[in-house]
């Protein structure tokens, strides 16, 4: 029995009810943290629910399953990632050398990636073990990067031999090096700075471009 002098326990307050549409952004924020830390294989609907401070049924009210959740997360982060890719491409590829374009563009891109490591970890993590729909979305985003590089090379290297055959290969190689540098920064934890990584790549491709 509680005496008048004893403090009366405050009744536990329930969180305000939010519908699925209002819950979705909050759950996506939590999913970004979990996917970034644990990867695709280590993420469950329960772990996302725990991070969001809700029950698992609440997560299922907003997303049908883990792949549906990851697709929504990729769609949201993709807007930012695409903008960072576009900003890294030279405004006028006819001004300056290919080596200068790589140095400036890759430095800008990697600096942006270093400031938003979670977004890029989502992309890298979704490449392994995810459902085909998720993997297809990641491949589509990568194809966008490769095509942007190819179009840049068309203007940057007007005298290249057999451009229809060589430029797609060069664009693919540049995309692969860009991905590798970004992975080193946000996943592997290299001690190299974005500028140092970009300098190495620009020196490598600079010599190669001059012989094509």
Coordinates of C-alpha atoms in Angstrom, one line a residue:
X1 CA 0.0 0.0 0.0
X2 CA 1.4 3.4 -0.9
X3 CA 1.4 5.9 1.9
X4 CA 0.5 9.6 1.2
X5 CA 4.2 10.4 1.7
X6 CA 5.4 7.9 -0.9
X7 CA 5.9 9.2 -4.4
X8 CA 3.3 8.0 -6.8
X9 CA 4.8 6.3 -9.8
X10 CA 4.1 8.2 -13.0
X11 CA 2.0 6.2 -15.5
X12 CA 4.1 5.1 -18.5
X13 CA 3.4 7.3 -21.4
X14 CA 2.9 5.7 -24.7
X15 CA 4.6 7.2 -27.7
X16 CA 2.3 9.2 -29.9
X17 CA 0.8 7.1 -32.7
X18 CA 2.2 7.7 -36.1
X19 CA 0.8 6.3 -39.3
X20 CA 3.1 4.3 -41.7
X21 CA 3.8 7.3 -43.9
X22 CA 5.0 9.4 -40.9
X23 CA 6.9 6.4 -39.5
X24 CA 8.8 5.6 -42.8
X25 CA 11.3 8.4 -42.6
X26 CA 12.1 7.6 -39.0
X27 CA 12.5 3.9 -39.8
X28 CA 14.7 4.7 -42.8
X29 CA 17.0 6.8 -40.6
X30 CA 17.4 3.9 -38.3
X31 CA 17.9 1.5 -41.2
X32 CA 20.7 3.7 -42.5
X33 CA 22.5 3.3 -39.2
X34 CA 22.0 -0.5 -39.0
X35 CA 22.8 -1.3 -42.7
X36 CA 25.9 0.9 -42.5
X37 CA 27.2 -0.9 -39.4
X38 CA 26.1 -4.5 -40.0
X39 CA 25.7 -4.8 -43.8
X40 CA 22.9 -6.5 -45.6
X41 CA 23.5 -10.0 -44.1
X42 CA 23.6 -8.7 -40.5
X43 CA 20.5 -6.5 -40.8
X44 CA 17.1 -7.8 -39.7
X45 CA 13.7 -6.2 -39.3
X46 CA 14.1 -6.7 -35.6
X47 CA 17.5 -4.9 -35.5
X48 CA 15.9 -1.9 -37.4
X49 CA 13.0 -1.9 -35.1
X50 CA 15.3 -1.8 -32.1
X51 CA 17.3 1.1 -33.6
X52 CA 14.1 3.0 -34.3
X53 CA 12.7 2.4 -30.9
X54 CA 9.6 0.6 -32.2
X55 CA 8.2 -2.9 -32.4
X56 CA 8.9 -5.2 -35.3
X57 CA 5.2 -5.1 -36.4
X58 CA 5.5 -1.3 -36.8
X59 CA 8.4 -1.8 -39.2
X60 CA 6.3 -4.3 -41.2
X61 CA 3.5 -1.8 -41.3
X62 CA 5.8 0.5 -43.3
X63 CA 7.9 -2.0 -45.3
X64 CA 7.0 -5.5 -46.5
X65 CA 10.4 -7.1 -45.9
X66 CA 14.1 -6.3 -45.6
X67 CA 14.6 -5.9 -49.3
X68 CA 11.7 -3.5 -49.6
X69 CA 13.2 -1.5 -46.8
X70 CA 16.6 -1.5 -48.5
X71 CA 15.1 -0.5 -51.8
X72 CA 13.4 2.5 -50.2
X73 CA 16.6 3.4 -48.4
X74 CA 18.6 3.2 -51.7
X75 CA 16.0 5.4 -53.4
X76 CA 16.3 8.0 -50.8
X77 CA 20.1 8.0 -50.6
X78 CA 20.5 7.7 -54.4
X79 CA 19.3 11.3 -54.9
X80 CA 22.2 12.6 -52.9
X81 CA 24.7 10.2 -54.4
X82 CA 23.7 11.0 -58.0
X83 CA 24.2 14.7 -57.2
X84 CA 27.6 14.1 -55.8
X85 CA 28.6 12.1 -59.0
X86 CA 27.3 14.9 -61.3
X87 CA 29.1 17.6 -59.3
X88 CA 32.4 15.7 -59.7
X89 CA 32.2 15.6 -63.5
X90 CA 34.0 18.5 -65.2
X91 CA 31.7 21.4 -66.2
X92 CA 33.6 21.8 -69.5
X93 CA 35.7 18.7 -70.5
X94 CA 37.3 20.6 -73.4
X95 CA 39.1 22.9 -70.9
X96 CA 42.2 21.3 -69.2
X97 CA 43.7 17.9 -69.5
X98 CA 42.2 14.5 -68.7
X99 CA 44.7 14.2 -65.9
X100 CA 43.5 17.5 -64.4
X101 CA 39.9 16.4 -64.8
X102 CA 40.5 13.2 -62.9
X103 CA 42.4 14.9 -60.1
X104 CA 39.8 17.6 -59.6
X105 CA 36.8 15.5 -60.1
X106 CA 37.9 12.5 -58.1
X107 CA 39.1 14.7 -55.2
X108 CA 35.7 16.4 -55.1
X109 CA 33.9 13.1 -55.3
X110 CA 35.9 11.4 -52.6
X111 CA 35.7 14.3 -50.2
X112 CA 31.9 14.1 -50.6
X113 CA 32.0 10.3 -50.0
X114 CA 34.1 10.8 -46.9
X115 CA 31.5 13.2 -45.5
X116 CA 28.7 10.7 -46.0
X117 CA 30.2 7.3 -45.4
X118 CA 26.9 5.6 -44.4
X119 CA 25.3 6.3 -47.8
X120 CA 28.1 4.7 -49.7
X121 CA 28.3 1.7 -47.3
X122 CA 24.7 1.0 -48.1
X123 CA 25.6 0.9 -51.8
X124 CA 28.6 -1.3 -51.3
X125 CA 26.8 -3.6 -48.9
X126 CA 23.8 -4.0 -51.2
X127 CA 26.0 -5.6 -53.9
X128 CA 26.4 -8.8 -52.0
X129 CA 23.6 -11.2 -51.0
X130 CA 20.7 -8.8 -51.6
X131 CA 17.6 -9.7 -53.7
X132 CA 17.9 -9.3 -57.5
X133 CA 15.7 -6.1 -57.4
X134 CA 18.2 -4.5 -55.0
X135 CA 21.2 -5.5 -56.9
X136 CA 19.6 -4.3 -60.2
X137 CA 19.1 -0.9 -58.6
X138 CA 22.8 -0.7 -57.6
X139 CA 23.9 -1.8 -61.1
X140 CA 21.7 0.9 -62.6
X141 CA 23.3 3.6 -60.5
X142 CA 26.7 2.3 -61.5
X143 CA 25.8 2.3 -65.2
X144 CA 24.8 6.0 -64.7
X145 CA 28.3 6.8 -63.4
X146 CA 30.0 4.9 -66.3
X147 CA 27.9 6.7 -68.9
X148 CA 28.7 10.0 -67.4
X149 CA 32.4 9.3 -67.5
X150 CA 32.1 8.0 -71.1
X151 CA 30.4 11.2 -72.2
X152 CA 33.0 13.3 -70.5
X153 CA 35.8 11.3 -72.2
X154 CA 34.1 11.9 -75.6
X155 CA 34.8 15.7 -75.2
X156 CA 38.0 15.3 -73.2
X157 CA 39.7 13.0 -75.6
X158 CA 38.6 14.0 -79.1
X159 CA 41.5 12.4 -80.8
X160 CA 41.3 9.0 -79.2
X161 CA 41.8 6.0 -81.5
X162 CA 38.5 4.0 -82.2
X163 CA 36.4 5.9 -79.6
X164 CA 33.4 3.5 -79.9
X165 CA 35.6 0.7 -78.7
X166 CA 38.0 2.4 -76.4
X167 CA 36.0 5.0 -74.5
X168 CA 33.6 2.6 -72.9
X169 CA 36.6 0.6 -71.6
X170 CA 38.2 3.7 -70.3
X171 CA 35.0 4.8 -68.6
X172 CA 34.6 1.4 -67.0
X173 CA 38.2 1.5 -65.7
X174 CA 37.7 4.9 -64.3
X175 CA 34.5 3.9 -62.6
X176 CA 36.2 0.9 -61.1
X177 CA 39.1 3.0 -59.7
X178 CA 36.6 5.5 -58.4
X179 CA 34.7 2.8 -56.6
X180 CA 37.9 1.3 -55.2
X181 CA 39.0 4.6 -53.8
X182 CA 35.6 5.2 -52.2
X183 CA 35.5 1.8 -50.7
X184 CA 39.0 2.3 -49.2
X185 CA 37.7 5.5 -47.6
X186 CA 34.3 4.4 -46.2
X187 CA 34.8 0.7 -45.7
X188 CA 38.4 -0.2 -45.3
X189 CA 39.5 2.8 -43.4
X190 CA 42.6 3.9 -45.3
X191 CA 44.9 6.5 -43.9
X192 CA 45.1 8.1 -47.3
X193 CA 43.2 11.3 -47.8
X194 CA 40.8 11.9 -50.7
X195 CA 43.3 14.2 -52.3
X196 CA 46.1 11.7 -52.0
X197 CA 44.0 8.9 -53.5
X198 CA 42.9 11.2 -56.4
X199 CA 46.5 12.2 -57.0
X200 CA 47.6 8.6 -57.4
X201 CA 44.8 7.8 -59.8
X202 CA 45.3 10.9 -61.9
X203 CA 49.0 10.2 -62.3
X204 CA 48.2 6.6 -63.3
X205 CA 45.6 7.5 -65.9
X206 CA 47.5 10.6 -67.1
X207 CA 50.3 8.5 -68.6
X208 CA 47.8 6.0 -70.1
X209 CA 45.7 8.6 -71.8
X210 CA 48.7 10.1 -73.5
X211 CA 49.3 6.8 -75.3
X212 CA 45.8 6.2 -76.6

